[in-house]
PDB file of N, CA and C in Angstrom:
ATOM      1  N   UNK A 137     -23.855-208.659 -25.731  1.00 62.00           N
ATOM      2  CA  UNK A 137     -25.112-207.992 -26.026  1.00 62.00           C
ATOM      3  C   UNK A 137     -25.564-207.151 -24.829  1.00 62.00           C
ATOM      4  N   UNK A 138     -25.423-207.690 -23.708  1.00 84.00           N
ATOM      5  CA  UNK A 138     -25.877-206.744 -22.387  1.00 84.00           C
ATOM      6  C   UNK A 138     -25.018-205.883 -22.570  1.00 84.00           C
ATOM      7  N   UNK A 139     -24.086-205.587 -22.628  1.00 84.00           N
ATOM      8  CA  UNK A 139     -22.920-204.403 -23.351  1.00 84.00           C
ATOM      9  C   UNK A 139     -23.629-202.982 -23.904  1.00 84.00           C
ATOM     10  N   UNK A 140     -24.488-203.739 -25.014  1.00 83.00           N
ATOM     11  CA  UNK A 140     -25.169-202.879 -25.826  1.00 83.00           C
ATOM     12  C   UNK A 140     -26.059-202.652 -25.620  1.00 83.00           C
ATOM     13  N   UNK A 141     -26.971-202.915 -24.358  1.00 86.00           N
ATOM     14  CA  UNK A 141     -28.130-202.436 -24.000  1.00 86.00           C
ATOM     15  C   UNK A 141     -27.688-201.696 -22.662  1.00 86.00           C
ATOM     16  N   UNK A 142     -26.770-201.804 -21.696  1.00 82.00           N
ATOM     17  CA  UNK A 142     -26.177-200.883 -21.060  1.00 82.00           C
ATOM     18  C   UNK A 142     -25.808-199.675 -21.724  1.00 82.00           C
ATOM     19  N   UNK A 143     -25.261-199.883 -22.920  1.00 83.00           N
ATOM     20  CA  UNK A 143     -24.630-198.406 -23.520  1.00 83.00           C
ATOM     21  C   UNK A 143     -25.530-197.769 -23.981  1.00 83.00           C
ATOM     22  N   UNK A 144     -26.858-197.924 -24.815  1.00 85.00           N
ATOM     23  CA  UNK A 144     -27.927-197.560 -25.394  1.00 85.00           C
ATOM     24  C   UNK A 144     -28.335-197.136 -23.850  1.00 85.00           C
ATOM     25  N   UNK A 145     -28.753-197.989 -22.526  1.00 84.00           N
ATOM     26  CA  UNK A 145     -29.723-197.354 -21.431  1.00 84.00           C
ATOM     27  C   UNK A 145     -29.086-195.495 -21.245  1.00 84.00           C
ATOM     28  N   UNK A 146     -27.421-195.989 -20.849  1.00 81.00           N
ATOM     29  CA  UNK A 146     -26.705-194.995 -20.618  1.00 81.00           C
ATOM     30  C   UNK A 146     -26.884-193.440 -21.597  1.00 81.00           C
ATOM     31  N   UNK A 147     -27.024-193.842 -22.781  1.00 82.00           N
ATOM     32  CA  UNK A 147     -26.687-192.702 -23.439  1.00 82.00           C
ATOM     33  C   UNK A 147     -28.129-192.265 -23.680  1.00 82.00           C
ATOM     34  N   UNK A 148     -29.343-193.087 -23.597  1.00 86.00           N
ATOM     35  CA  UNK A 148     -30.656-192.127 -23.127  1.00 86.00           C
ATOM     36  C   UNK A 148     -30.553-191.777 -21.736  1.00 86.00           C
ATOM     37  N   UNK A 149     -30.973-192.195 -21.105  1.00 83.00           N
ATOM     38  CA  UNK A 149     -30.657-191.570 -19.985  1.00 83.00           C
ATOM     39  C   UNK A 149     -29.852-189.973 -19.614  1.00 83.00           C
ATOM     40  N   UNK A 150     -28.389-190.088 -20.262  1.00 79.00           N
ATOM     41  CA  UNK A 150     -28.021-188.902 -20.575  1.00 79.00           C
ATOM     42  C   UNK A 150     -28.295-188.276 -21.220  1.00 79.00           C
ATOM     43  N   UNK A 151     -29.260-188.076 -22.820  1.00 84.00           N
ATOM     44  CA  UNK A 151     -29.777-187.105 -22.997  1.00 84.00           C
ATOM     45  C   UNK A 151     -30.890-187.132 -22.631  1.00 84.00           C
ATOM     46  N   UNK A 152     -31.635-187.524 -21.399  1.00 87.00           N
ATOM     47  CA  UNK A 152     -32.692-187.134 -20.822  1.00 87.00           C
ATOM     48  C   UNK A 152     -32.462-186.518 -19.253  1.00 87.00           C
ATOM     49  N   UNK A 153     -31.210-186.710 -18.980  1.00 85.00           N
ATOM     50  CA  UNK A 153     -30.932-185.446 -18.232  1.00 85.00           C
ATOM     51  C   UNK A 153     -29.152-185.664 -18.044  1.00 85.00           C
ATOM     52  N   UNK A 154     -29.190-184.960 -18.854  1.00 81.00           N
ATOM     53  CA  UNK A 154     -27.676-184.654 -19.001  1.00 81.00           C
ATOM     54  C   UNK A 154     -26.985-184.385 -18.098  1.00 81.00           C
ATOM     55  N   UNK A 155     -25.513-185.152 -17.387  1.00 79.00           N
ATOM     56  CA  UNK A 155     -24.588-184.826 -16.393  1.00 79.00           C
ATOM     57  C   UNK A 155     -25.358-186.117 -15.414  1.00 79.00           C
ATOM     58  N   UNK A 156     -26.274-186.646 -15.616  1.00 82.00           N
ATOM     59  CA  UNK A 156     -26.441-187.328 -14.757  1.00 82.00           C
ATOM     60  C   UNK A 156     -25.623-188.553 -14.457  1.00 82.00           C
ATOM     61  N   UNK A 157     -25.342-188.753 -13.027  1.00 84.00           N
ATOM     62  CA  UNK A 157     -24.255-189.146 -12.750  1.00 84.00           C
ATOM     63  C   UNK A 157     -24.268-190.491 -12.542  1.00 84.00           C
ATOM     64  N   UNK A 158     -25.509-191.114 -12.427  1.00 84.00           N
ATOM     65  CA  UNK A 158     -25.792-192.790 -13.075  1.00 84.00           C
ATOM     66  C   UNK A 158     -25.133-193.194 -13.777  1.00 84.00           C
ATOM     67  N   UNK A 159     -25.276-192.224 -14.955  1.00 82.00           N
ATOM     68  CA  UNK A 159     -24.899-192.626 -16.904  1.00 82.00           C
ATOM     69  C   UNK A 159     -23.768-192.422 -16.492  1.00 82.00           C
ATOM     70  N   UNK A 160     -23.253-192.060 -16.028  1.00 83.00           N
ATOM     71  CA  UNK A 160     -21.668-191.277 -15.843  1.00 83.00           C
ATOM     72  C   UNK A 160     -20.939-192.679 -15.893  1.00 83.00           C
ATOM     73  N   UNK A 161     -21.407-192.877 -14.334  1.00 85.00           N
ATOM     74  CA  UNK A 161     -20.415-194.144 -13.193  1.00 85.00           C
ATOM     75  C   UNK A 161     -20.550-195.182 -14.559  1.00 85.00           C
ATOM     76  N   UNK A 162     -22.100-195.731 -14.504  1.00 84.00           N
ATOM     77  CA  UNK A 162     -22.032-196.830 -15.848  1.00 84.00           C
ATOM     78  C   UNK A 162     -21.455-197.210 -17.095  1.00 84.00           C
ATOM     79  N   UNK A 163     -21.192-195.766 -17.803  1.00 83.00           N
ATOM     80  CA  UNK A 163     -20.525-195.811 -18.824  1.00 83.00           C
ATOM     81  C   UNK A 163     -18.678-196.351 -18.171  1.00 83.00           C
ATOM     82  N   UNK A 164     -18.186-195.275 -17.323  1.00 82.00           N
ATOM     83  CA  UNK A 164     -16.872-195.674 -16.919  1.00 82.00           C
ATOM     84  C   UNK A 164     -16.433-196.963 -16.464  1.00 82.00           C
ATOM     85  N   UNK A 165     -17.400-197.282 -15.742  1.00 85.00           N
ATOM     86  CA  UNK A 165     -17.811-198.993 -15.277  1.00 85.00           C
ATOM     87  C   UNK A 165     -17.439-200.052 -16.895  1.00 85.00           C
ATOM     88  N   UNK A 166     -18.241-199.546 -17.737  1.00 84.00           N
ATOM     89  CA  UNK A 166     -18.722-200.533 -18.927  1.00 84.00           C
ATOM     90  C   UNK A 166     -16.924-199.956 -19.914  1.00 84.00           C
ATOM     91  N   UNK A 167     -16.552-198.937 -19.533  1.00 80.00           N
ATOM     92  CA  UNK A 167     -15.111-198.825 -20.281  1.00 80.00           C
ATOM     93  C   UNK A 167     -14.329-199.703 -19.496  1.00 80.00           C
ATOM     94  N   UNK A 168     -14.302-199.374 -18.942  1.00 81.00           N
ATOM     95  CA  UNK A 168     -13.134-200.624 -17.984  1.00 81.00           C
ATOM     96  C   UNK A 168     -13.427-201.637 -17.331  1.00 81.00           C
ATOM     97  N   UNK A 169     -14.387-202.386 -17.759  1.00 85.00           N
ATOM     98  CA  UNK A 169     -14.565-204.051 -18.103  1.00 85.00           C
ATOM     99  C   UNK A 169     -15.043-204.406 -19.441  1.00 85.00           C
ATOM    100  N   UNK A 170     -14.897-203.904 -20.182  1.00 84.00           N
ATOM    101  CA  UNK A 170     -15.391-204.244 -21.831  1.00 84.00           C
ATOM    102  C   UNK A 170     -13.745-204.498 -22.591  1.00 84.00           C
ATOM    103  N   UNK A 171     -14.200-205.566 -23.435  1.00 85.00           N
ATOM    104  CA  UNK A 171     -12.974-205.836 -23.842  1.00 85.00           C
ATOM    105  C   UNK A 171     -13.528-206.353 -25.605  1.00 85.00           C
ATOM    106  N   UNK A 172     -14.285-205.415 -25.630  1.00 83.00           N
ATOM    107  CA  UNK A 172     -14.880-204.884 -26.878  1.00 83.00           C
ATOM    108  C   UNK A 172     -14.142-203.799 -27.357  1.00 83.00           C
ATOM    109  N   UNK A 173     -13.458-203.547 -28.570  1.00 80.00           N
ATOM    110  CA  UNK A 173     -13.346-202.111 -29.102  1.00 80.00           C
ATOM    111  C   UNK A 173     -14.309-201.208 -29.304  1.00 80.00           C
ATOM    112  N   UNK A 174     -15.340-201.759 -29.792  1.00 83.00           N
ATOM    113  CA  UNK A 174     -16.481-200.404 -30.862  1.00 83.00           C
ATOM    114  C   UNK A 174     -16.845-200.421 -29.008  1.00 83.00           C
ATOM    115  N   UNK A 175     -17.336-201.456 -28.354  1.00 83.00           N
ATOM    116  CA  UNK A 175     -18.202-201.034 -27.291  1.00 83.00           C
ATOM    117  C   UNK A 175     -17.312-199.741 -26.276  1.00 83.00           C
ATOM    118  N   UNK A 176     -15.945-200.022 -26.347  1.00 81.00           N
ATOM    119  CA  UNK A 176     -14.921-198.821 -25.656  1.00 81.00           C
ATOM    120  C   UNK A 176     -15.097-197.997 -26.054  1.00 81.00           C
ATOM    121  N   UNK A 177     -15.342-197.619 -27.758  1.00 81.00           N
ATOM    122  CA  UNK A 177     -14.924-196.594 -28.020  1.00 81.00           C
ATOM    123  C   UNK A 177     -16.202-195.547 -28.289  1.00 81.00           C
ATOM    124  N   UNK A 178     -17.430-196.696 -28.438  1.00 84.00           N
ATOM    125  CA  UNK A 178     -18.630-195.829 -28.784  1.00 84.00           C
ATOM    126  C   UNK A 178     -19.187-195.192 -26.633  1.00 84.00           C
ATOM    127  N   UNK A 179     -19.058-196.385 -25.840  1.00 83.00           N
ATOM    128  CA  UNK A 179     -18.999-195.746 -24.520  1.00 83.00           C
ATOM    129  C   UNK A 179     -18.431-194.172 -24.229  1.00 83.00           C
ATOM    130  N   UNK A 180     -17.258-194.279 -24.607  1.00 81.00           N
ATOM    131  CA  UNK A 180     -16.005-193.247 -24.158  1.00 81.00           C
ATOM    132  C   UNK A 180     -17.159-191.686 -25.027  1.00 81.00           C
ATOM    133  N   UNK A 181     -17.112-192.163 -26.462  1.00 83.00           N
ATOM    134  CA  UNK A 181     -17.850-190.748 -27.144  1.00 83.00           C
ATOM    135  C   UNK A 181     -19.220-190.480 -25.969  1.00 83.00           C
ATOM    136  N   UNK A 182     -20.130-191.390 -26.059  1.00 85.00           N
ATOM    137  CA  UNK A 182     -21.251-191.395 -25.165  1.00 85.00           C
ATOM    138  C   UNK A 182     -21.301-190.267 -23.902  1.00 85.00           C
ATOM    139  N   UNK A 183     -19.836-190.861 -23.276  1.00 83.00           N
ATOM    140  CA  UNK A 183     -19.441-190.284 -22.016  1.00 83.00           C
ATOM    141  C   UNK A 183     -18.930-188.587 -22.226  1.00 83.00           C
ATOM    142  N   UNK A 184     -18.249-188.565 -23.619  1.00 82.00           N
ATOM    143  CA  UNK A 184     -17.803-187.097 -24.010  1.00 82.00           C
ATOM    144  C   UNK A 184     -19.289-186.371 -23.859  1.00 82.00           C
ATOM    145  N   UNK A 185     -20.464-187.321 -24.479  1.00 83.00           N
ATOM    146  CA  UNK A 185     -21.376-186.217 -25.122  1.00 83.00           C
ATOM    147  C   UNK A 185     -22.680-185.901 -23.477  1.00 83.00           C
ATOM    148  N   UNK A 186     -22.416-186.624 -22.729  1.00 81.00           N
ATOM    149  CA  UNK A 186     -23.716-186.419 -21.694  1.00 81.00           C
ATOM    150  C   UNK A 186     -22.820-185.625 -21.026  1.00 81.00           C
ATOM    151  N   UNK A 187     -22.092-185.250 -20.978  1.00 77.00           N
ATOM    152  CA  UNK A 187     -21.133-183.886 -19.625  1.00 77.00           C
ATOM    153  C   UNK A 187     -20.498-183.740 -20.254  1.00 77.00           C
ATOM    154  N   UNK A 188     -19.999-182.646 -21.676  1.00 79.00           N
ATOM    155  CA  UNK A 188     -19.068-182.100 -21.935  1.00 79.00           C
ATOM    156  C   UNK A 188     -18.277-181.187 -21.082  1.00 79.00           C
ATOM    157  N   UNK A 189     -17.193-181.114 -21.130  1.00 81.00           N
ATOM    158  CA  UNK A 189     -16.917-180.183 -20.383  1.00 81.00           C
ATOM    159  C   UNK A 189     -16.326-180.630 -18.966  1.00 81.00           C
ATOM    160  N   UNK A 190     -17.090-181.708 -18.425  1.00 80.00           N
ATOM    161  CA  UNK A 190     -16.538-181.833 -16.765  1.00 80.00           C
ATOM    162  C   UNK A 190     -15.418-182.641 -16.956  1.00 80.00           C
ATOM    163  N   UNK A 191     -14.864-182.069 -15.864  1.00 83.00           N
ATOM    164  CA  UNK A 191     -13.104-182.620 -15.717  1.00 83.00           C
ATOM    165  C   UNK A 191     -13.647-183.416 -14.906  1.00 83.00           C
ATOM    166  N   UNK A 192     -14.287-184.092 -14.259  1.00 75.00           N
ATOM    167  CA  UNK A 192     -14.207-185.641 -13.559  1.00 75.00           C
ATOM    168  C   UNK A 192     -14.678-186.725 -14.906  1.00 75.00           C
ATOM    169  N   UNK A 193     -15.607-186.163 -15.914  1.00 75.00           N
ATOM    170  CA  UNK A 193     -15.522-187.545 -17.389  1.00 75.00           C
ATOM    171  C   UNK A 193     -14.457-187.200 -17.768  1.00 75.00           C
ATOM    172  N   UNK A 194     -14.154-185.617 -17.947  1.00 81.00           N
ATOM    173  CA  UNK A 194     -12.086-185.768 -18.854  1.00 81.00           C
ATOM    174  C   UNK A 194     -10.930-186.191 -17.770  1.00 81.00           C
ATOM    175  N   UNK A 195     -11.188-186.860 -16.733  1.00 80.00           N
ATOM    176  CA  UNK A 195     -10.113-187.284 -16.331  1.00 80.00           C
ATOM    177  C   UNK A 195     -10.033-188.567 -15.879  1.00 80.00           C
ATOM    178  N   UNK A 196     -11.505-189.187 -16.162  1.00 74.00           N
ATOM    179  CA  UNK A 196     -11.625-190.687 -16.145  1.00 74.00           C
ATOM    180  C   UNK A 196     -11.754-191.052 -17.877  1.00 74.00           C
ATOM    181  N   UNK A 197     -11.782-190.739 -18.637  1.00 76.00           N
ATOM    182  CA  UNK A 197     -11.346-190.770 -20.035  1.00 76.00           C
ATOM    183  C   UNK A 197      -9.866-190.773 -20.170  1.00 76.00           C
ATOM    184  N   UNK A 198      -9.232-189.960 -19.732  1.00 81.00           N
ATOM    185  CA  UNK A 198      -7.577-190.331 -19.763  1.00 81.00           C
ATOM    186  C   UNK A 198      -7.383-191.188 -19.119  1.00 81.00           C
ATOM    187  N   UNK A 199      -7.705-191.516 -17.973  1.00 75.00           N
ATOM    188  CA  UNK A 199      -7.022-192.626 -17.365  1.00 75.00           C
ATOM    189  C   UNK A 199      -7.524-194.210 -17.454  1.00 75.00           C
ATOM    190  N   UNK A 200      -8.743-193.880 -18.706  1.00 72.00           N
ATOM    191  CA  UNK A 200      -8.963-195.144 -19.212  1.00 72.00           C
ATOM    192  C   UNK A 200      -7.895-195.472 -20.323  1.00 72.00           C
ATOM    193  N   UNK A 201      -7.802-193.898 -21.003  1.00 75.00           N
ATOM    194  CA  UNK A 201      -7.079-194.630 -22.144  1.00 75.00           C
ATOM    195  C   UNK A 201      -5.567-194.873 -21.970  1.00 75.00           C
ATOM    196  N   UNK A 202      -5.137-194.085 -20.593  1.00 79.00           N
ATOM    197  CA  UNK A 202      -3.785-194.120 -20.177  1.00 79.00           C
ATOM    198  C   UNK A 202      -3.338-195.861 -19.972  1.00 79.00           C
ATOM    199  N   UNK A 203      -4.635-196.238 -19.311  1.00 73.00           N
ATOM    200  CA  UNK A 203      -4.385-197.839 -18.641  1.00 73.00           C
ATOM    201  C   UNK A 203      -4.654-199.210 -19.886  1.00 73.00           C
ATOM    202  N   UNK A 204      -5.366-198.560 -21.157  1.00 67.00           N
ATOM    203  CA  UNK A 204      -5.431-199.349 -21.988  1.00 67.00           C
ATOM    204  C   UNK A 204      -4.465-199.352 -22.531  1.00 67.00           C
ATOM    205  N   UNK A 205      -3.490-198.545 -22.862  1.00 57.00           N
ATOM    206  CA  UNK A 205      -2.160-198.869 -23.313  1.00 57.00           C
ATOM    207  C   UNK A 205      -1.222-199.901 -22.929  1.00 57.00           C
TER     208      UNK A 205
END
């Protein structure tokens, strides 16, 4: 459950100021110690949607999903 109130803080937070780099670290943090699916996978979108675009979330997104394999 703290899972899901981390991911909910995170993803307001980012749309209340988007790119911010709190939500960032936290979300990547909460991907790679969650051993939740929906919580991985709804994090990871979260993380797509507060910084589209930046290659430091698209390259800690691959190498989450590189290492979950």
């Amino acid at each position: 459950q703290n899972e899901y109130i981390l991911l909910d803080a995170a993803k307001y937070l980012g749309e209340i100021d988007p790119g911010n780099q709190d939500a960032i670290n936290a979300l990547v943090k909460l991907i790679g110690n969650t051993q939740d699916n929906i919580t991985y996978c709804k994090a990871a979108g979260v993380l797509g949607k507060i910084y589209p675009g930046n290659q430091d979330v698209i390259n800690a997104l691959v190498e989450l999903i590189c290492n979950a394999q």
